[in-house]
Amino acid sequence: IAREINKKHDLGLRIDSAGTSRWHIDEPPCDGSRNVAKKHGFSIDDLRGRQISVYSDLEFDIVVALDSQNYRDILNLGFESAKVRKLGEFGLDNKDVPDPYGFRDVEGFEMVYEMIKIGVENLLNSRLTLCFFTHDLYKLYGVLSWQVW
């Protein structure tokens, strides 16, 4: 979702996706996630699961976790707390974004898509405003914590 917004508005941001565990490394997103993306006019078929690493992902200015457990896991991996945010902070009343795989139906995946879309739009709007004032537009990066998106 963040990649699509970045592309649509030609923001020039580097956006990546990674998981906090070693599950699904090198695997494509699950069918439910891919189907919802296609329904909304874009493809995530090129994504492959990878594990976030404090060593290879230090260049990111912001690391975004989708839920409280991933937030704690990212901090435990050694990321600076000032760089780690929870997507729920951005227009979602600090709610955790649930793993869509647990729903196993289209409605669950659609609900998760809508939550992520709202959070990402609010995050990008808030970060772009901040970057505008600091003249640092091209330093905004993000890592979503689940490889399914």
Coordinates of N, CA and C in Angstrom, one line a residue:
I1 N 0.8 -1.2 0.0 CA 0.0 0.0 0.0 C 0.9 1.2 0.0
A2 N 1.9 1.2 0.9 CA 2.8 2.4 0.9 C 3.6 2.6 -0.4
R3 N 3.9 1.4 -1.0 CA 4.6 1.5 -2.3 C 3.7 2.1 -3.4
E4 N 2.5 1.8 -3.3 CA 1.5 2.3 -4.3 C 1.3 3.8 -4.1
I5 N 1.2 4.3 -2.9 CA 1.0 5.7 -2.6 C 2.3 6.4 -3.0
N6 N 3.4 5.9 -2.7 CA 4.7 6.5 -3.1 C 4.8 6.6 -4.6
K7 N 4.4 5.6 -5.4 CA 4.4 5.6 -6.8 C 3.4 6.6 -7.4
K8 N 2.2 6.5 -6.9 CA 1.1 7.3 -7.4 C 1.5 8.8 -7.3
H9 N 2.1 9.2 -6.2 CA 2.4 10.6 -5.9 C 3.8 11.0 -6.2
D10 N 4.6 10.0 -6.8 CA 6.0 10.3 -7.2 C 6.8 10.9 -6.1
L11 N 6.7 10.3 -4.9 CA 7.3 10.8 -3.7 C 8.8 10.5 -3.6
G12 N 9.3 9.5 -4.3 CA 10.7 9.2 -4.3 C 11.2 8.6 -3.0
L13 N 10.3 7.9 -2.3 CA 10.7 7.3 -1.0 C 11.2 5.9 -1.2
R14 N 12.1 5.5 -0.4 CA 12.4 4.0 -0.3 C 11.6 3.3 0.7
I15 N 10.8 2.4 0.2 CA 9.9 1.7 1.1 C 10.1 0.2 0.9
D16 N 10.2 -0.5 2.0 CA 10.5 -1.9 2.0 C 9.6 -2.6 3.0
S17 N 9.5 -3.9 2.9 CA 8.6 -4.8 3.7 C 9.5 -5.9 4.2
A18 N 9.3 -6.2 5.5 CA 10.0 -7.3 6.1 C 9.3 -7.9 7.3
G19 N 9.6 -9.1 7.7 CA 9.0 -9.7 8.9 C 10.0 -9.7 10.1
T20 N 9.5 -9.9 11.3 CA 10.3 -9.9 12.4 C 10.8 -11.3 12.7
S21 N 10.2 -12.3 12.1 CA 10.6 -13.7 12.3 C 11.2 -14.3 11.0
R22 N 11.6 -15.5 11.0 CA 12.2 -16.1 9.9 C 11.1 -16.9 9.0
W23 N 9.9 -16.8 9.5 CA 8.8 -17.5 8.7 C 8.7 -16.8 7.3
H24 N 8.4 -17.6 6.4 CA 8.0 -17.2 5.0 C 9.1 -16.5 4.3
I25 N 10.4 -16.7 4.6 CA 11.5 -16.1 3.9 C 11.5 -16.6 2.5
D26 N 11.6 -15.7 1.5 CA 11.6 -15.9 0.1 C 10.3 -16.3 -0.5
E27 N 9.2 -16.4 0.3 CA 7.9 -16.7 -0.1 C 7.1 -15.5 -0.6
P28 N 6.3 -15.6 -1.6 CA 5.4 -14.5 -2.0 C 4.3 -14.3 -0.9
P29 N 3.7 -13.1 -1.0 CA 2.6 -12.9 0.0 C 1.5 -13.9 -0.2
C30 N 0.7 -14.2 0.8 CA -0.4 -15.2 0.7 C -1.4 -14.7 -0.3
D31 N -2.2 -15.7 -0.8 CA -3.2 -15.5 -1.8 C -4.2 -14.4 -1.4
G32 N -4.6 -14.4 -0.1 CA -5.6 -13.4 0.3 C -5.1 -12.0 0.2
S33 N -3.8 -11.8 0.6 CA -3.2 -10.4 0.4 C -3.1 -10.0 -1.0
R34 N -2.6 -11.0 -1.9 CA -2.5 -10.7 -3.3 C -3.8 -10.4 -3.9
N35 N -4.9 -11.1 -3.6 CA -6.2 -10.9 -4.1 C -6.7 -9.5 -3.8
V36 N -6.6 -9.1 -2.5 CA -7.0 -7.8 -2.1 C -6.3 -6.7 -2.8
A37 N -5.0 -6.8 -2.9 CA -4.2 -5.8 -3.6 C -4.7 -5.7 -5.1
K38 N -4.9 -6.8 -5.7 CA -5.4 -6.8 -7.1 C -6.7 -6.1 -7.2
K39 N -7.6 -6.4 -6.2 CA -8.9 -5.8 -6.2 C -8.8 -4.2 -6.2
H40 N -7.7 -3.8 -5.5 CA -7.5 -2.3 -5.4 C -6.6 -1.8 -6.4
G41 N -6.3 -2.6 -7.4 CA -5.6 -2.0 -8.6 C -4.1 -2.1 -8.6
F42 N -3.5 -2.9 -7.8 CA -2.1 -3.0 -7.8 C -1.7 -4.4 -7.5
S43 N -0.4 -4.7 -7.7 CA 0.1 -6.1 -7.5 C 1.2 -6.1 -6.4
I44 N 1.2 -7.1 -5.6 CA 2.3 -7.3 -4.7 C 3.0 -8.6 -4.9
D45 N 2.8 -9.1 -6.1 CA 3.3 -10.4 -6.5 C 4.8 -10.5 -6.5
D46 N 5.5 -9.3 -6.7 CA 6.9 -9.3 -6.7 C 7.6 -9.3 -5.3
L47 N 6.8 -9.1 -4.3 CA 7.3 -9.1 -2.9 C 7.7 -10.5 -2.5
R48 N 8.8 -10.6 -1.7 CA 9.2 -11.9 -1.1 C 9.5 -11.6 0.4
G49 N 9.1 -12.6 1.2 CA 9.4 -12.4 2.6 C 10.9 -12.4 2.9
R50 N 11.2 -11.5 3.9 CA 12.6 -11.4 4.4 C 12.5 -11.0 5.8
Q51 N 13.5 -11.3 6.6 CA 13.6 -10.9 8.0 C 14.2 -9.5 8.1
I52 N 13.6 -8.7 8.9 CA 14.2 -7.4 9.2 C 15.5 -7.6 10.0
S53 N 16.5 -6.7 9.8 CA 17.8 -6.8 10.4 C 18.3 -5.5 10.8
V54 N 18.8 -5.3 12.0 CA 19.3 -4.1 12.5 C 20.6 -3.8 11.7
Y55 N 21.2 -4.8 11.1 CA 22.5 -4.6 10.4 C 22.2 -4.1 9.0
S56 N 21.2 -4.6 8.3 CA 21.0 -4.2 6.9 C 19.9 -3.2 6.7
D57 N 19.2 -2.9 7.8 CA 18.1 -1.9 7.7 C 18.3 -0.7 8.5
L58 N 19.5 -0.4 8.9 CA 19.8 0.8 9.7 C 19.6 2.1 9.0
E59 N 19.7 2.1 7.6 CA 19.5 3.3 6.9 C 18.1 3.8 6.9
F60 N 17.1 3.1 7.3 CA 15.8 3.5 7.3 C 15.6 4.5 8.5
D61 N 14.9 5.6 8.2 CA 14.6 6.6 9.2 C 13.4 6.3 10.1
I62 N 12.6 5.4 9.6 CA 11.4 5.0 10.4 C 11.1 3.5 10.1
V63 N 10.8 2.8 11.1 CA 10.5 1.4 11.0 C 9.1 1.3 11.6
V64 N 8.2 0.8 10.9 CA 6.8 0.8 11.3 C 6.3 -0.7 11.5
A65 N 5.8 -0.9 12.8 CA 5.3 -2.2 13.2 C 3.8 -2.2 13.1
L66 N 3.2 -3.3 12.7 CA 1.7 -3.3 12.5 C 1.0 -3.7 13.8
D67 N 1.8 -4.2 14.8 CA 1.1 -4.6 16.1 C 2.1 -4.4 17.2
S68 N 1.6 -4.5 18.4 CA 2.4 -4.3 19.6 C 3.5 -5.4 19.8
Q69 N 3.3 -6.6 19.4 CA 4.3 -7.7 19.5 C 5.4 -7.4 18.6
N70 N 5.1 -7.1 17.3 CA 6.2 -6.7 16.4 C 6.9 -5.5 16.8
Y71 N 6.2 -4.5 17.4 CA 6.9 -3.3 17.9 C 8.0 -3.7 18.9
R72 N 7.6 -4.6 19.9 CA 8.5 -5.0 20.9 C 9.7 -5.8 20.2
D73 N 9.3 -6.7 19.3 CA 10.3 -7.5 18.6 C 11.3 -6.6 17.9
I74 N 10.9 -5.6 17.2 CA 11.8 -4.7 16.5 C 12.7 -4.0 17.5
L75 N 12.2 -3.5 18.6 CA 13.1 -2.9 19.6 C 14.1 -3.9 20.1
N76 N 13.6 -5.2 20.4 CA 14.5 -6.2 20.9 C 15.6 -6.6 19.9
L77 N 15.3 -6.3 18.6 CA 16.4 -6.6 17.6 C 17.5 -5.5 17.6
G78 N 17.2 -4.4 18.3 CA 18.3 -3.4 18.5 C 18.0 -2.1 17.8
F79 N 16.9 -1.9 17.2 CA 16.6 -0.7 16.5 C 16.4 0.4 17.6
E80 N 16.8 1.7 17.2 CA 16.6 2.8 18.1 C 15.1 3.1 18.3
S81 N 14.7 3.2 19.5 CA 13.3 3.4 19.8 C 12.7 4.7 19.1
A82 N 13.5 5.7 18.9 CA 13.0 6.9 18.2 C 12.6 6.6 16.8
K83 N 13.2 5.6 16.2 CA 12.9 5.2 14.8 C 11.7 4.3 14.7
V84 N 11.3 3.7 15.7 CA 10.2 2.6 15.7 C 8.9 3.2 16.1
R85 N 7.9 3.0 15.2 CA 6.6 3.5 15.5 C 5.6 2.3 15.2
K86 N 4.4 2.4 15.8 CA 3.4 1.5 15.5 C 2.4 2.1 14.5
L87 N 2.0 1.4 13.5 CA 1.1 2.0 12.5 C -0.2 2.5 13.1
G88 N -0.7 1.9 14.2 CA -1.9 2.3 14.9 C -1.8 3.7 15.4
E89 N -0.6 4.3 15.6 CA -0.5 5.7 16.1 C -1.0 6.7 15.0
F90 N -1.2 6.2 13.8 CA -1.5 7.1 12.7 C -3.0 6.9 12.3
G91 N -3.9 7.5 13.1 CA -5.3 7.5 12.7 C -6.1 6.2 13.0
L92 N -5.5 5.3 13.8 CA -6.1 4.0 14.1 C -6.3 3.9 15.6
D93 N -6.3 5.0 16.4 CA -6.5 4.9 17.8 C -5.5 4.0 18.5
N94 N -4.3 3.9 18.0 CA -3.2 3.1 18.5 C -3.6 1.6 18.5
K95 N -4.6 1.2 17.7 CA -4.9 -0.2 17.6 C -3.9 -1.0 16.9
D96 N -3.8 -2.3 17.2 CA -2.9 -3.2 16.5 C -3.6 -3.6 15.2
V97 N -2.9 -3.7 14.1 CA -3.4 -4.2 12.9 C -3.3 -5.7 12.9
P98 N -4.4 -6.4 12.9 CA -4.3 -7.9 13.0 C -3.7 -8.6 11.8
D99 N -3.1 -9.7 12.0 CA -2.6 -10.5 10.9 C -3.8 -11.0 10.1
P100 N -3.9 -10.6 8.8 CA -5.1 -11.0 8.0 C -5.2 -12.5 7.8
Y101 N -4.1 -13.2 7.9 CA -4.1 -14.7 7.7 C -5.0 -15.4 8.7
G102 N -5.1 -14.8 9.9 CA -6.0 -15.4 10.9 C -7.5 -15.4 10.5
F103 N -7.9 -14.5 9.6 CA -9.3 -14.4 9.3 C -9.7 -15.5 8.3
R104 N -8.8 -15.7 7.3 CA -9.0 -16.7 6.2 C -10.3 -16.4 5.4
D105 N -10.8 -15.2 5.4 CA -11.9 -14.8 4.5 C -11.6 -13.5 3.9
V106 N -12.3 -13.2 2.8 CA -12.1 -12.0 2.1 C -12.4 -10.7 3.0
E107 N -13.4 -10.8 3.8 CA -13.8 -9.7 4.6 C -12.6 -9.3 5.6
G108 N -12.0 -10.3 6.2 CA -10.9 -10.1 7.1 C -9.7 -9.4 6.4
F109 N -9.4 -9.9 5.2 CA -8.3 -9.3 4.5 C -8.6 -7.9 4.0
E110 N -9.9 -7.6 3.7 CA -10.3 -6.3 3.3 C -10.2 -5.3 4.5
M111 N -10.7 -5.8 5.6 CA -10.6 -5.0 6.8 C -9.2 -4.6 7.2
V112 N -8.3 -5.5 7.1 CA -6.8 -5.3 7.3 C -6.3 -4.3 6.3
Y113 N -6.7 -4.5 5.0 CA -6.2 -3.6 4.0 C -6.7 -2.1 4.3
E114 N -7.9 -2.0 4.7 CA -8.4 -0.6 5.0 C -7.7 0.0 6.2
M115 N -7.4 -0.8 7.2 CA -6.7 -0.3 8.4 C -5.3 0.2 8.0
I116 N -4.6 -0.7 7.2 CA -3.3 -0.3 6.7 C -3.3 0.9 5.8
K117 N -4.3 1.0 5.0 CA -4.4 2.2 4.1 C -4.5 3.5 4.8
I118 N -5.4 3.5 5.8 CA -5.6 4.6 6.6 C -4.4 5.0 7.4
G119 N -3.7 4.0 8.0 CA -2.5 4.3 8.8 C -1.4 4.8 7.9
V120 N -1.2 4.2 6.8 CA -0.1 4.6 5.9 C -0.3 6.0 5.3
E121 N -1.6 6.3 4.9 CA -1.8 7.6 4.4 C -1.6 8.7 5.5
N122 N -2.0 8.4 6.7 CA -1.8 9.3 7.8 C -0.3 9.4 8.1
L123 N 0.4 8.3 8.1 CA 1.8 8.3 8.4 C 2.6 9.1 7.4
L124 N 2.3 8.9 6.1 CA 3.0 9.6 5.0 C 2.6 11.1 5.1
N125 N 1.4 11.4 5.3 CA 1.0 12.8 5.5 C 1.8 13.5 6.6
S126 N 1.9 12.8 7.8 CA 2.5 13.5 8.9 C 4.0 13.5 8.7
R127 N 4.6 12.5 8.1 CA 6.1 12.5 7.9 C 6.4 13.4 6.8
L128 N 5.6 13.5 5.7 CA 5.9 14.5 4.6 C 5.8 15.9 5.1
T129 N 4.9 16.2 6.0 CA 4.8 17.5 6.6 C 6.1 17.8 7.3
L130 N 6.5 16.9 8.2 CA 7.7 17.1 8.9 C 8.9 17.2 8.0
C131 N 9.0 16.4 7.0 CA 10.1 16.4 6.1 C 10.1 17.7 5.3
F132 N 8.9 18.2 5.0 CA 8.8 19.5 4.2 C 9.5 20.6 5.0
F133 N 9.2 20.6 6.3 CA 9.8 21.7 7.1 C 11.3 21.5 7.4
T134 N 11.8 20.3 7.3 CA 13.2 20.0 7.5 C 14.0 19.9 6.2
H135 N 13.2 20.1 5.1 CA 13.8 20.0 3.7 C 14.5 18.7 3.5
D136 N 13.9 17.6 4.0 CA 14.6 16.3 4.0 C 13.6 15.3 3.4
L137 N 12.9 15.6 2.4 CA 11.9 14.8 1.8 C 12.4 13.4 1.5
Y138 N 13.6 13.3 0.9 CA 14.0 12.0 0.4 C 14.6 11.1 1.4
K139 N 14.6 11.4 2.7 CA 15.1 10.6 3.7 C 14.1 9.8 4.5
L140 N 12.9 9.8 4.1 CA 11.8 9.0 4.7 C 11.8 7.6 4.2
Y141 N 12.0 6.7 5.0 CA 12.0 5.3 4.6 C 11.0 4.5 5.6
G142 N 10.6 3.4 5.2 CA 9.8 2.6 6.1 C 9.9 1.1 5.9
V143 N 9.7 0.4 6.9 CA 9.7 -1.1 6.8 C 8.4 -1.5 7.5
L144 N 7.5 -2.2 6.8 CA 6.3 -2.8 7.4 C 6.7 -4.1 7.9
S145 N 6.1 -4.5 9.0 CA 6.7 -5.6 9.7 C 6.1 -7.0 9.3
W146 N 5.1 -7.0 8.4 CA 4.7 -8.3 7.9 C 4.9 -8.4 6.4
Q147 N 5.5 -9.5 6.0 CA 5.8 -9.7 4.6 C 4.5 -9.9 3.8
V148 N 3.4 -10.2 4.4 CA 2.2 -10.4 3.6 C 1.7 -9.2 2.8
W149 N 2.1 -8.0 3.3 CA 1.7 -6.8 2.6 C 3.0 -6.3 1.9

